[in-house]
Amino acid sequence: MGDVIVVGSGGAGVSAAVEAAARGASVIVVEAAAQVGGTASAAAGGTCVAGSPLQAELGIHDSPDRALADWLAWGGETAHAEWARRYLEASVPDVYAWLGELGVTWYEVRPHEGNSVPRWHAPRGGGRAVMRALTAHARGYDGIDWLTDTRATSLVTEAGRVTGVVVATPAGQRELRAAAVVVASGGFNNNETMLRRHSAAARSAPRILLGGGAGARGDGHRILADAGADFRHLDVVWMYAYATPDPDDPGSRRGLVLRGLDGDVWVDRRGHRFHNEARRGGATGTPALLAQESGTCWSVIDAGIAARFYVSDPAYRDGGTPLRDRLDRLLDISPFVVSGDDLAQVGRRAGIDGTQLRETVEDHNRARRSGLPADPHFGRPLRGLEPLDQPPFHAIQLFPLARKNLGGVHTDLDGRVLDRRGLAIPGLYAAGEVAGMAGGHINGAAALEGTMFGPSIFSGRVAGRSLAS
C-alpha cells in the first residue's frame, strides 16, 4: 500500500505527484496511454499569467486584480471567483516561475480576446516541452512509480473512504491501495457520445470535431460519479471555430486547430461574410459558426497567410517550430481544402458560390486598402491586414471542435472531491480538466485563452500539497 495514487499523467497529474513526493509521500502514477504527458503534451501550452517579469519587460502593466476583472467579466456569474483569484495571484510564483526553474522558457506574450492587456504567455516548444521538463523533474523523485498502459476502472472504497483504484493492465486486472487518490484524468472531448449527451451546443452541430487528447474519454468522470461525486456545468464545452478535419484520422473525426489565420475571410456557402473574423474565440466565433447552414464555413486565405499559418498538433511541429512540409501537405491532400489561382474557381470547387466569393474578397480588399480603421459591414479592425491578393488561394472548411471541458467534478479549495451534499469524500481529490481545470468551474461560461493549461497545473499542485499535509 502506498501513500498516493494519481490517475492521469498530464499537467495536473504530474504536478500533483511532484508536490506529494516532495513532501515525502510515496506515489503511484497510473496512465492509460503508453507514454506520460496527457492532453498537455499536445497543447500549445499558452498560459494566462498576470503580472509576469516578461510582461514588465515588454511594458505591459498587469496585475492579478486586473486579470480577475477580465476573467469574471468573460466567464460570468458561474465562474468560481475564489479559485480564479487564487490562481491569478499564484500564476507568477507557482506556474510561470516554477516552470521556469524547471527549464521552461517563456518567450512571448500575445493578446487574446477578452483580455484588457496581453497576458497569454507562450512557452518555447509548446506543451510538449513543458511536459518534458515537468516529467523530467518528477522522475528525479525516487518515491514516484509510473504505471503506463494502465487504465483506472473504478475506485475502491471502505467505510465511506476511498482507499484505492482498480486498474486494467495488459496482464489483467489488479487492485492498487493508497491512503489517498487524485483523479487527474482529463476531459471527455474525445468521446462524442458524452459530448452530445451533456452539451446542447454539441448536439446542435451536424458535425463536431474531437479535440481532446487521445485519452480524453471521460473515464475519470465515470469512476467519480460511481463514487458519489458532485459535478458542475458539464454542459459547458469550450469549442473552437478554427478547426478542420484531420485527413490522417480514419473517418476524419479528429480535428486540427489552425492558428495564424488571423488575416483570413470567413464565408458561408453563398460566398458571403457573416461575422467579424477578429472575434474568433469560443464565446464569439463559435456561436457564429454554429449559426451557419450545416454548422460550417470556409476560411479563405492567400499564399501569404499559407506561408505562416500553423497547426497546434505535435505532428505538425518540431517543438515550437512549424513543419512547413507537413503544413503544405495538409493544404494539398485534405478533402476539406480547395486551392487554386482563381477565387471563383476555388469557390465552385468547394461548393460555394464562386462569383460571390470573388466579389466578397474583392470588397474586403478594398476596405483593407482604404485606410479605414474597421470594415463597414461587421466592424472588423483593419489595421495591419494586407489584402488577400497573393495566389494560390485556399478555402479551408471549418467545423466546431470540442477542446475544453469548462465544467467538471466539484472540489473544495484544497482539491478534495465533494459529494452531492457538499461534503468531502474522504481520501479523494481531483485536479485539472476532470475538475473543470479547478474546483469544477473556475472559468464559468466562457474561458479566456490560457486558462486551461495554467490552472490545471496549479490545481494539481494544490491537490498534491493538500493530501500530503
Short mmCIF file of C-alpha atoms in Angstrom, two decimals:
data_model
loop_
_atom_site.label_atom_id
_atom_site.label_comp_id
_atom_site.label_asym_id
_atom_site.label_seq_id
_atom_site.Cartn_x
_atom_site.Cartn_y
_atom_site.Cartn_z
CA MET A 1 0.00 0.00 0.00
CA GLY A 2 1.35 3.40 -0.99
CA ASP A 3 0.52 6.87 0.18
CA VAL A 4 -0.95 8.36 -3.01
CA ILE A 5 -2.31 7.14 -6.35
CA VAL A 6 -2.57 9.72 -9.15
CA VAL A 7 -4.84 8.80 -12.07
CA GLY A 8 -3.55 10.59 -15.16
CA SER A 9 -0.15 11.97 -16.14
CA GLY A 10 -0.95 15.30 -17.78
CA GLY A 11 -0.07 18.68 -16.34
CA ALA A 12 -2.35 18.29 -13.31
CA GLY A 13 -1.41 14.70 -12.54
CA VAL A 14 2.36 15.11 -12.75
CA SER A 15 2.20 18.35 -10.75
CA ALA A 16 0.19 16.61 -8.02
CA ALA A 17 2.67 13.72 -7.96
CA VAL A 18 5.62 16.10 -7.62
CA GLU A 19 4.06 18.02 -4.74
CA ALA A 20 3.16 14.86 -2.85
CA ALA A 21 6.58 13.26 -3.41
CA ALA A 22 8.36 16.46 -2.38
CA ARG A 23 6.63 16.12 0.98
CA GLY A 24 7.78 12.54 1.46
CA ALA A 25 4.79 10.64 0.10
CA SER A 26 5.18 7.50 -1.98
CA VAL A 27 3.25 7.99 -5.24
CA ILE A 28 1.97 5.71 -7.99
CA VAL A 29 1.02 7.44 -11.25
CA VAL A 30 -1.50 5.46 -13.32
CA GLU A 31 -1.63 6.34 -17.03
CA ALA A 32 -3.87 4.67 -19.61
CA ALA A 33 -1.60 5.59 -22.53
CA ALA A 34 1.77 4.10 -23.33
CA GLN A 35 3.50 7.38 -22.51
CA VAL A 36 3.04 10.10 -19.93
CA GLY A 37 2.00 13.62 -20.90
CA GLY A 38 -1.75 13.57 -21.48
CA THR A 39 -3.54 16.32 -23.37
CA ALA A 40 -0.97 18.85 -22.15
CA SER A 41 1.69 17.34 -24.40
CA ALA A 42 -0.42 18.05 -27.47
CA ALA A 43 -1.38 21.58 -26.40
CA ALA A 44 0.19 24.86 -27.47
CA GLY A 45 0.86 25.46 -23.78
CA GLY A 46 -0.24 29.09 -23.75
CA THR A 47 -0.79 30.18 -20.17
CA CYS A 48 -2.71 33.06 -18.64
CA VAL A 49 -0.27 34.79 -16.28
CA ALA A 50 -0.89 38.13 -14.60
CA GLY A 51 2.00 40.49 -13.77
CA SER A 52 4.95 38.43 -15.02
CA PRO A 53 8.52 39.68 -15.44
CA LEU A 54 8.16 39.15 -19.21
CA GLN A 55 5.12 41.44 -19.27
CA ALA A 56 7.10 44.05 -17.35
CA GLU A 57 9.99 43.80 -19.83
CA LEU A 58 7.53 44.42 -22.66
CA GLY A 59 5.97 47.41 -20.92
CA ILE A 60 2.69 45.60 -20.23
CA HIS A 61 1.12 46.74 -16.96
CA ASP A 62 -0.88 43.90 -15.48
CA SER A 63 -1.90 42.54 -12.09
CA PRO A 64 -3.99 39.73 -10.60
CA ASP A 65 -6.76 42.22 -9.78
CA ARG A 66 -6.92 43.48 -13.35
CA ALA A 67 -6.88 39.93 -14.71
CA LEU A 68 -9.60 38.85 -12.29
CA ALA A 69 -11.87 41.65 -13.51
CA ASP A 70 -11.39 40.45 -17.10
CA TRP A 71 -11.85 36.82 -16.06
CA LEU A 72 -15.16 37.39 -14.27
CA ALA A 73 -16.49 39.71 -16.97
CA TRP A 74 -15.77 36.99 -19.54
CA GLY A 75 -16.86 33.92 -17.57
CA GLY A 76 -19.95 35.41 -15.97
CA GLU A 77 -21.61 34.60 -12.69
CA THR A 78 -20.89 30.86 -12.90
CA ALA A 79 -17.12 31.41 -12.73
CA HIS A 80 -15.59 30.33 -9.40
CA ALA A 81 -14.25 33.72 -8.29
CA GLU A 82 -12.20 32.41 -5.36
CA TRP A 83 -10.44 29.71 -7.38
CA ALA A 84 -9.80 32.27 -10.12
CA ARG A 85 -8.39 34.78 -7.65
CA ARG A 86 -6.12 32.18 -6.05
CA TYR A 87 -4.87 31.04 -9.43
CA LEU A 88 -4.13 34.54 -10.71
CA GLU A 89 -2.32 35.50 -7.52
CA ALA A 90 -0.23 32.32 -7.81
CA SER A 91 0.22 32.43 -11.60
CA VAL A 92 3.65 34.06 -11.40
CA PRO A 93 5.27 32.16 -8.49
CA ASP A 94 3.51 28.79 -8.83
CA VAL A 95 3.32 28.44 -12.61
CA TYR A 96 5.47 30.94 -14.53
CA ALA A 97 8.47 30.99 -12.16
CA TRP A 98 8.21 27.36 -11.08
CA LEU A 99 8.17 26.03 -14.63
CA GLY A 100 10.94 28.48 -15.50
CA GLU A 101 13.08 26.93 -12.76
CA LEU A 102 12.45 23.52 -14.35
CA GLY A 103 13.78 24.75 -17.69
CA VAL A 104 10.72 26.18 -19.46
CA THR A 105 11.41 29.35 -21.47
CA TRP A 106 8.60 31.89 -21.74
CA TYR A 107 9.38 33.82 -24.90
CA GLU A 108 6.28 35.74 -25.98
CA VAL A 109 3.12 37.39 -24.61
CA ARG A 110 0.18 37.60 -27.01
CA PRO A 111 -3.13 39.47 -26.87
CA HIS A 112 -6.30 37.41 -26.86
CA GLU A 113 -9.97 38.22 -26.90
CA GLY A 114 -11.44 39.25 -23.55
CA ASN A 115 -8.14 40.41 -22.02
CA SER A 116 -7.63 44.13 -21.42
CA VAL A 117 -3.86 43.62 -21.86
CA PRO A 118 -1.77 40.82 -23.45
CA ARG A 119 -1.27 38.02 -20.89
CA TRP A 120 -1.22 34.77 -22.92
CA HIS A 121 2.34 33.54 -22.26
CA ALA A 122 3.85 31.17 -24.83
CA PRO A 123 6.38 28.53 -23.70
CA ARG A 124 9.10 27.71 -26.19
CA GLY A 125 8.40 24.24 -27.57
CA GLY A 126 4.73 24.33 -26.57
CA GLY A 127 3.03 21.98 -24.16
CA ARG A 128 5.28 19.11 -25.15
CA ALA A 129 8.35 20.99 -23.90
CA VAL A 130 6.58 21.91 -20.67
CA MET A 131 5.62 18.30 -20.02
CA ARG A 132 9.14 17.10 -20.82
CA ALA A 133 10.55 19.49 -18.24
CA LEU A 134 7.89 18.68 -15.66
CA THR A 135 8.17 14.91 -16.17
CA ALA A 136 11.98 15.01 -16.02
CA HIS A 137 11.69 16.81 -12.69
CA ALA A 138 9.17 14.25 -11.42
CA ARG A 139 11.40 11.34 -12.42
CA GLY A 140 14.05 12.74 -10.12
CA TYR A 141 11.95 11.61 -7.15
CA ASP A 142 12.59 8.01 -6.12
CA GLY A 143 9.17 7.94 -4.46
CA ILE A 144 7.21 8.12 -7.73
CA ASP A 145 6.40 4.92 -9.61
CA TRP A 146 4.92 5.08 -13.12
CA LEU A 147 2.38 2.57 -14.44
CA THR A 148 1.64 3.19 -18.12
CA ASP A 149 -0.77 1.15 -20.27
CA THR A 150 -2.81 1.01 -17.07
CA ARG A 151 -6.41 2.23 -17.08
CA ALA A 152 -8.31 3.03 -13.87
CA THR A 153 -11.71 1.29 -14.00
CA SER A 154 -13.14 2.00 -10.54
CA LEU A 155 -12.34 3.39 -7.13
CA VAL A 156 -12.04 1.18 -4.06
CA THR A 157 -13.97 2.40 -1.01
CA GLU A 158 -14.13 1.14 2.55
CA ALA A 159 -16.45 2.60 5.17
CA GLY A 160 -17.05 5.66 3.02
CA ARG A 161 -13.37 6.36 2.38
CA VAL A 162 -11.55 5.95 -0.93
CA THR A 163 -8.69 3.53 -0.36
CA GLY A 164 -7.51 2.61 -3.82
CA VAL A 165 -8.10 2.05 -7.51
CA VAL A 166 -8.95 -0.99 -9.61
CA VAL A 167 -6.92 -0.90 -12.82
CA ALA A 168 -6.85 -2.84 -16.08
CA THR A 169 -3.40 -3.71 -17.44
CA PRO A 170 -2.17 -5.82 -20.38
CA ALA A 171 -1.61 -8.58 -17.81
CA GLY A 172 -5.11 -8.34 -16.38
CA GLN A 173 -6.98 -6.55 -13.62
CA ARG A 174 -5.43 -5.64 -10.28
CA GLU A 175 -6.16 -3.53 -7.25
CA LEU A 176 -3.89 -0.75 -6.01
CA ARG A 177 -4.22 0.57 -2.45
CA ALA A 178 -3.30 4.01 -1.07
CA ALA A 179 -4.26 6.46 1.63
CA ALA A 180 -5.44 9.00 -1.00
CA VAL A 181 -6.33 9.09 -4.69
CA VAL A 182 -6.05 12.08 -7.04
CA VAL A 183 -8.12 11.82 -10.22
CA ALA A 184 -6.49 13.95 -12.94
CA SER A 185 -7.74 12.04 -15.95
CA GLY A 186 -8.61 14.97 -18.23
CA GLY A 187 -11.83 15.77 -20.04
CA PHE A 188 -14.19 13.94 -22.38
CA ASN A 189 -13.59 15.81 -25.63
CA ASN A 190 -12.54 12.62 -27.40
CA ASN A 191 -15.89 10.99 -26.59
CA GLU A 192 -18.60 12.16 -28.98
CA THR A 193 -21.33 10.31 -27.09
CA MET A 194 -20.58 12.19 -23.86
CA LEU A 195 -20.21 15.47 -25.74
CA ARG A 196 -23.63 15.22 -27.31
CA ARG A 197 -25.20 13.96 -24.08
CA HIS A 198 -24.00 16.88 -21.98
CA SER A 199 -23.63 19.82 -24.37
CA ALA A 200 -26.61 21.38 -26.14
CA ALA A 201 -24.20 23.21 -28.46
CA ALA A 202 -22.58 19.90 -29.43
CA ARG A 203 -25.99 18.33 -30.02
CA SER A 204 -26.95 21.20 -32.31
CA ALA A 205 -23.93 20.74 -34.58
CA PRO A 206 -24.41 18.37 -37.55
CA ARG A 207 -20.68 17.70 -37.36
CA ILE A 208 -18.43 18.25 -34.37
CA LEU A 209 -14.71 17.53 -34.39
CA LEU A 210 -13.00 15.88 -31.45
CA GLY A 211 -10.21 17.99 -29.99
CA GLY A 212 -9.25 16.47 -26.66
CA GLY A 213 -6.24 14.30 -26.01
CA ALA A 214 -6.36 10.68 -27.12
CA GLY A 215 -7.22 9.62 -23.56
CA ALA A 216 -9.88 12.29 -23.01
CA ARG A 217 -12.74 9.78 -23.00
CA GLY A 218 -14.42 10.63 -19.71
CA ASP A 219 -13.23 7.54 -17.79
CA GLY A 220 -12.42 9.65 -14.74
CA HIS A 221 -15.87 11.24 -14.81
CA ARG A 222 -17.44 7.79 -14.71
CA ILE A 223 -15.45 6.46 -11.77
CA LEU A 224 -16.00 9.70 -9.84
CA ALA A 225 -19.75 9.54 -10.49
CA ASP A 226 -19.80 5.94 -9.27
CA ALA A 227 -18.16 7.15 -6.04
CA GLY A 228 -20.96 9.67 -5.46
CA ALA A 229 -19.14 12.82 -6.58
CA ASP A 230 -20.97 16.02 -7.47
CA PHE A 231 -20.44 17.68 -10.87
CA ARG A 232 -20.85 21.25 -12.03
CA HIS A 233 -21.65 22.64 -15.50
CA LEU A 234 -20.78 19.61 -17.61
CA ASP A 235 -22.82 21.25 -20.36
CA VAL A 236 -20.19 23.96 -20.84
CA VAL A 237 -17.86 22.65 -23.53
CA TRP A 238 -15.46 25.23 -24.98
CA MET A 239 -15.41 24.81 -28.73
CA TYR A 240 -13.05 26.37 -31.26
CA ALA A 241 -14.30 27.62 -34.62
CA TYR A 242 -10.96 27.50 -36.43
CA ALA A 243 -10.52 23.76 -36.94
CA THR A 244 -10.69 21.37 -39.87
CA PRO A 245 -10.82 17.54 -40.01
CA ASP A 246 -7.52 15.67 -39.71
CA PRO A 247 -7.03 13.88 -43.05
CA ASP A 248 -4.79 11.31 -41.35
CA ASP A 249 -7.51 10.27 -38.90
CA PRO A 250 -9.75 7.38 -40.07
CA GLY A 251 -13.17 8.88 -40.63
CA SER A 252 -11.74 12.39 -40.07
CA ARG A 253 -13.48 12.63 -36.69
CA ARG A 254 -10.48 14.25 -35.05
CA GLY A 255 -9.83 17.91 -35.74
CA LEU A 256 -6.79 20.08 -36.29
CA VAL A 257 -6.68 23.53 -34.68
CA LEU A 258 -5.43 26.07 -37.23
CA ARG A 259 -3.60 29.10 -35.91
CA GLY A 260 -2.00 32.06 -37.64
CA LEU A 261 -5.01 32.56 -39.94
CA ASP A 262 -5.83 35.96 -38.46
CA GLY A 263 -5.95 37.72 -41.84
CA ASP A 264 -8.42 35.28 -43.37
CA VAL A 265 -12.00 35.89 -44.51
CA TRP A 266 -14.84 33.66 -43.33
CA VAL A 267 -17.62 32.95 -45.83
CA ASP A 268 -20.80 30.91 -45.81
CA ARG A 269 -21.99 28.58 -48.55
CA ARG A 270 -23.34 31.56 -50.51
CA GLY A 271 -19.89 33.17 -50.51
CA HIS A 272 -20.87 35.95 -48.09
CA ARG A 273 -19.04 37.10 -44.98
CA PHE A 274 -21.20 36.73 -41.88
CA HIS A 275 -19.02 37.74 -38.91
CA ASN A 276 -16.19 39.91 -37.60
CA GLU A 277 -13.29 37.47 -38.05
CA ALA A 278 -11.27 39.20 -35.33
CA ARG A 279 -13.78 37.78 -32.84
CA ARG A 280 -12.95 34.13 -33.40
CA GLY A 281 -12.95 32.72 -29.88
CA GLY A 282 -15.24 30.18 -28.26
CA ALA A 283 -17.63 32.85 -26.97
CA THR A 284 -17.88 34.75 -30.26
CA GLY A 285 -16.62 32.91 -33.34
CA THR A 286 -18.05 29.51 -32.40
CA PRO A 287 -21.67 30.69 -31.94
CA ALA A 288 -21.41 32.49 -35.29
CA LEU A 289 -20.15 29.29 -36.93
CA LEU A 290 -22.86 27.15 -35.35
CA ALA A 291 -25.49 29.53 -36.70
CA GLN A 292 -24.46 28.82 -40.30
CA GLU A 293 -26.07 26.27 -42.58
CA SER A 294 -24.83 22.80 -41.52
CA GLY A 295 -22.68 24.45 -38.83
CA THR A 296 -19.77 25.06 -41.17
CA CYS A 297 -17.99 27.83 -43.07
CA TRP A 298 -14.82 28.38 -45.09
CA SER A 299 -11.68 30.26 -44.14
CA VAL A 300 -10.28 31.88 -47.28
CA ILE A 301 -6.55 32.63 -47.25
CA ASP A 302 -3.89 33.51 -49.78
CA ALA A 303 -0.27 32.41 -50.22
CA GLY A 304 0.97 34.95 -47.69
CA ILE A 305 -1.15 33.50 -44.88
CA ALA A 306 -0.48 29.94 -46.06
CA ALA A 307 3.24 30.58 -45.53
CA ARG A 308 2.80 31.50 -41.87
CA PHE A 309 -0.18 29.53 -40.52
CA TYR A 310 0.47 26.60 -38.22
CA VAL A 311 -1.29 23.69 -36.54
CA SER A 312 -1.21 23.01 -32.80
CA ASP A 313 -0.94 19.23 -33.18
CA PRO A 314 2.60 17.89 -32.47
CA ALA A 315 2.58 16.07 -35.83
CA TYR A 316 2.83 19.47 -37.48
CA ARG A 317 5.64 20.99 -35.47
CA ASP A 318 9.09 20.22 -34.14
CA GLY A 319 8.80 21.62 -30.65
CA GLY A 320 7.76 25.19 -31.34
CA THR A 321 8.86 25.19 -34.99
CA PRO A 322 6.11 24.61 -37.58
CA LEU A 323 6.90 21.86 -40.08
CA ARG A 324 6.17 23.65 -43.35
CA ASP A 325 6.36 20.49 -45.45
CA ARG A 326 3.66 18.89 -43.30
CA LEU A 327 1.53 22.04 -43.44
CA ASP A 328 1.88 22.27 -47.23
CA ARG A 329 0.87 18.61 -47.44
CA LEU A 330 -2.24 19.34 -45.37
CA LEU A 331 -3.31 22.03 -47.84
CA ASP A 332 -2.58 19.65 -50.73
CA ILE A 333 -4.27 16.45 -49.57
CA SER A 334 -7.13 17.46 -47.30
CA PRO A 335 -10.54 16.88 -48.90
CA PHE A 336 -11.70 19.88 -46.86
CA VAL A 337 -9.25 22.29 -48.54
CA VAL A 338 -9.63 23.59 -52.10
CA SER A 339 -6.79 25.56 -53.72
CA GLY A 340 -6.26 27.47 -56.93
CA ASP A 341 -5.22 30.74 -58.57
CA ASP A 342 -8.77 31.91 -59.33
CA LEU A 343 -11.11 32.64 -56.41
CA ALA A 344 -14.28 31.95 -58.37
CA GLN A 345 -12.96 28.54 -59.38
CA VAL A 346 -11.87 27.79 -55.81
CA GLY A 347 -15.34 28.66 -54.60
CA ARG A 348 -17.13 26.46 -57.11
CA ARG A 349 -14.88 23.51 -56.34
CA ALA A 350 -15.58 24.00 -52.61
CA GLY A 351 -19.34 24.07 -53.18
CA ILE A 352 -19.52 27.84 -52.57
CA ASP A 353 -21.00 30.45 -54.91
CA GLY A 354 -17.74 31.24 -56.72
CA THR A 355 -18.78 34.54 -58.27
CA GLN A 356 -19.98 35.85 -54.92
CA LEU A 357 -16.82 34.62 -53.19
CA ARG A 358 -14.66 36.63 -55.57
CA GLU A 359 -16.83 39.73 -55.05
CA THR A 360 -16.71 39.28 -51.25
CA VAL A 361 -12.91 39.07 -51.15
CA GLU A 362 -12.50 42.00 -53.56
CA ASP A 363 -14.88 44.12 -51.48
CA HIS A 364 -12.98 43.32 -48.30
CA ASN A 365 -9.66 44.01 -50.02
CA ARG A 366 -10.93 47.46 -50.97
CA ALA A 367 -11.74 48.10 -47.32
CA ARG A 368 -8.25 46.93 -46.31
CA ARG A 369 -6.64 49.31 -48.81
CA SER A 370 -8.90 52.24 -47.89
CA GLY A 371 -7.22 53.23 -44.64
CA LEU A 372 -10.48 52.76 -42.73
CA PRO A 373 -10.00 51.66 -39.09
CA ALA A 374 -12.67 48.97 -39.44
CA ASP A 375 -14.64 47.28 -42.19
CA PRO A 376 -18.08 48.85 -42.73
CA HIS A 377 -20.03 45.58 -42.59
CA PHE A 378 -19.00 43.85 -39.36
CA GLY A 379 -16.62 46.27 -37.65
CA ARG A 380 -13.52 44.15 -38.09
CA PRO A 381 -10.36 46.12 -37.21
CA LEU A 382 -8.34 46.55 -40.40
CA ARG A 383 -5.06 47.88 -39.09
CA GLY A 384 -2.16 45.70 -40.26
CA LEU A 385 -4.29 43.50 -42.54
CA GLU A 386 -2.83 43.06 -46.01
CA PRO A 387 -5.18 42.44 -48.97
CA LEU A 388 -5.79 38.81 -49.87
CA ASP A 389 -4.28 39.00 -53.35
CA GLN A 390 -1.39 36.52 -53.48
CA PRO A 391 -2.32 33.32 -55.35
CA PRO A 392 -2.72 30.48 -54.83
CA PHE A 393 -5.82 30.91 -52.71
CA HIS A 394 -7.13 28.27 -50.31
CA ALA A 395 -10.65 27.72 -48.98
CA ILE A 396 -10.42 25.67 -45.76
CA GLN A 397 -13.68 24.23 -44.46
CA LEU A 398 -14.11 24.85 -40.74
CA PHE A 399 -16.22 22.95 -38.21
CA PRO A 400 -16.69 23.39 -34.44
CA LEU A 401 -14.09 21.48 -32.42
CA ALA A 402 -14.65 20.43 -28.80
CA ARG A 403 -11.49 21.50 -26.98
CA LYS A 404 -12.04 22.06 -23.26
CA ASN A 405 -14.48 20.95 -20.56
CA LEU A 406 -15.13 24.08 -18.52
CA GLY A 407 -17.23 22.08 -16.07
CA GLY A 408 -16.26 19.06 -14.04
CA VAL A 409 -16.23 17.36 -10.67
CA HIS A 410 -16.88 19.71 -7.77
CA THR A 411 -13.97 20.20 -5.35
CA ASP A 412 -13.21 22.49 -2.46
CA LEU A 413 -10.28 24.92 -2.45
CA ASP A 414 -7.93 22.11 -1.37
CA GLY A 415 -8.89 19.88 -4.28
CA ARG A 416 -10.98 17.48 -2.18
CA VAL A 417 -13.85 15.97 -4.15
CA LEU A 418 -17.30 16.88 -2.81
CA ASP A 419 -20.37 14.69 -2.86
CA ARG A 420 -23.89 15.79 -3.75
CA ARG A 421 -24.41 17.09 -0.21
CA GLY A 422 -21.34 19.30 -0.45
CA LEU A 423 -19.28 17.09 1.87
CA ALA A 424 -15.73 16.00 1.11
CA ILE A 425 -15.34 12.33 0.15
CA PRO A 426 -12.51 11.12 2.39
CA GLY A 427 -9.34 10.17 0.55
CA LEU A 428 -10.48 11.52 -2.84
CA TYR A 429 -9.04 14.53 -4.71
CA ALA A 430 -9.31 15.83 -8.27
CA ALA A 431 -7.43 18.34 -10.40
CA GLY A 432 -7.14 19.52 -13.97
CA GLU A 433 -9.76 19.25 -16.70
CA VAL A 434 -11.75 16.50 -14.98
CA ALA A 435 -12.41 19.22 -12.38
CA GLY A 436 -13.13 21.93 -14.94
CA MET A 437 -9.44 22.91 -14.56
CA ALA A 438 -10.05 23.74 -10.88
CA GLY A 439 -12.94 23.46 -8.45
CA GLY A 440 -15.41 22.25 -11.03
CA HIS A 441 -15.96 25.58 -12.80
CA ILE A 442 -13.07 28.04 -12.41
CA ASN A 443 -13.83 29.65 -15.79
CA GLY A 444 -17.61 29.75 -15.77
CA ALA A 445 -19.50 30.02 -19.05
CA ALA A 446 -16.53 31.24 -21.12
CA ALA A 447 -12.76 30.93 -20.90
CA LEU A 448 -10.02 33.41 -21.58
CA GLU A 449 -7.29 31.74 -23.62
CA GLY A 450 -4.58 30.19 -21.45
CA THR A 451 -6.96 29.36 -18.60
CA MET A 452 -6.82 25.62 -19.18
CA PHE A 453 -3.10 24.91 -19.11
CA GLY A 454 -2.07 27.11 -16.17
CA PRO A 455 -5.00 26.37 -13.84
CA SER A 456 -4.65 22.63 -14.46
CA ILE A 457 -1.04 22.69 -13.32
CA PHE A 458 -1.94 24.93 -10.39
CA SER A 459 -4.85 22.77 -9.20
CA GLY A 460 -2.60 19.70 -9.43
CA ARG A 461 -0.07 21.41 -7.18
CA VAL A 462 -2.83 22.40 -4.75
CA ALA A 463 -4.17 18.84 -4.54
CA GLY A 464 -0.70 17.35 -4.10
CA ARG A 465 0.15 19.74 -1.27
CA SER A 466 -3.18 19.25 0.42
CA LEU A 467 -3.22 15.48 0.50
CA ALA A 468 0.42 15.29 1.60
CA SER A 469 -0.27 17.54 4.57
#
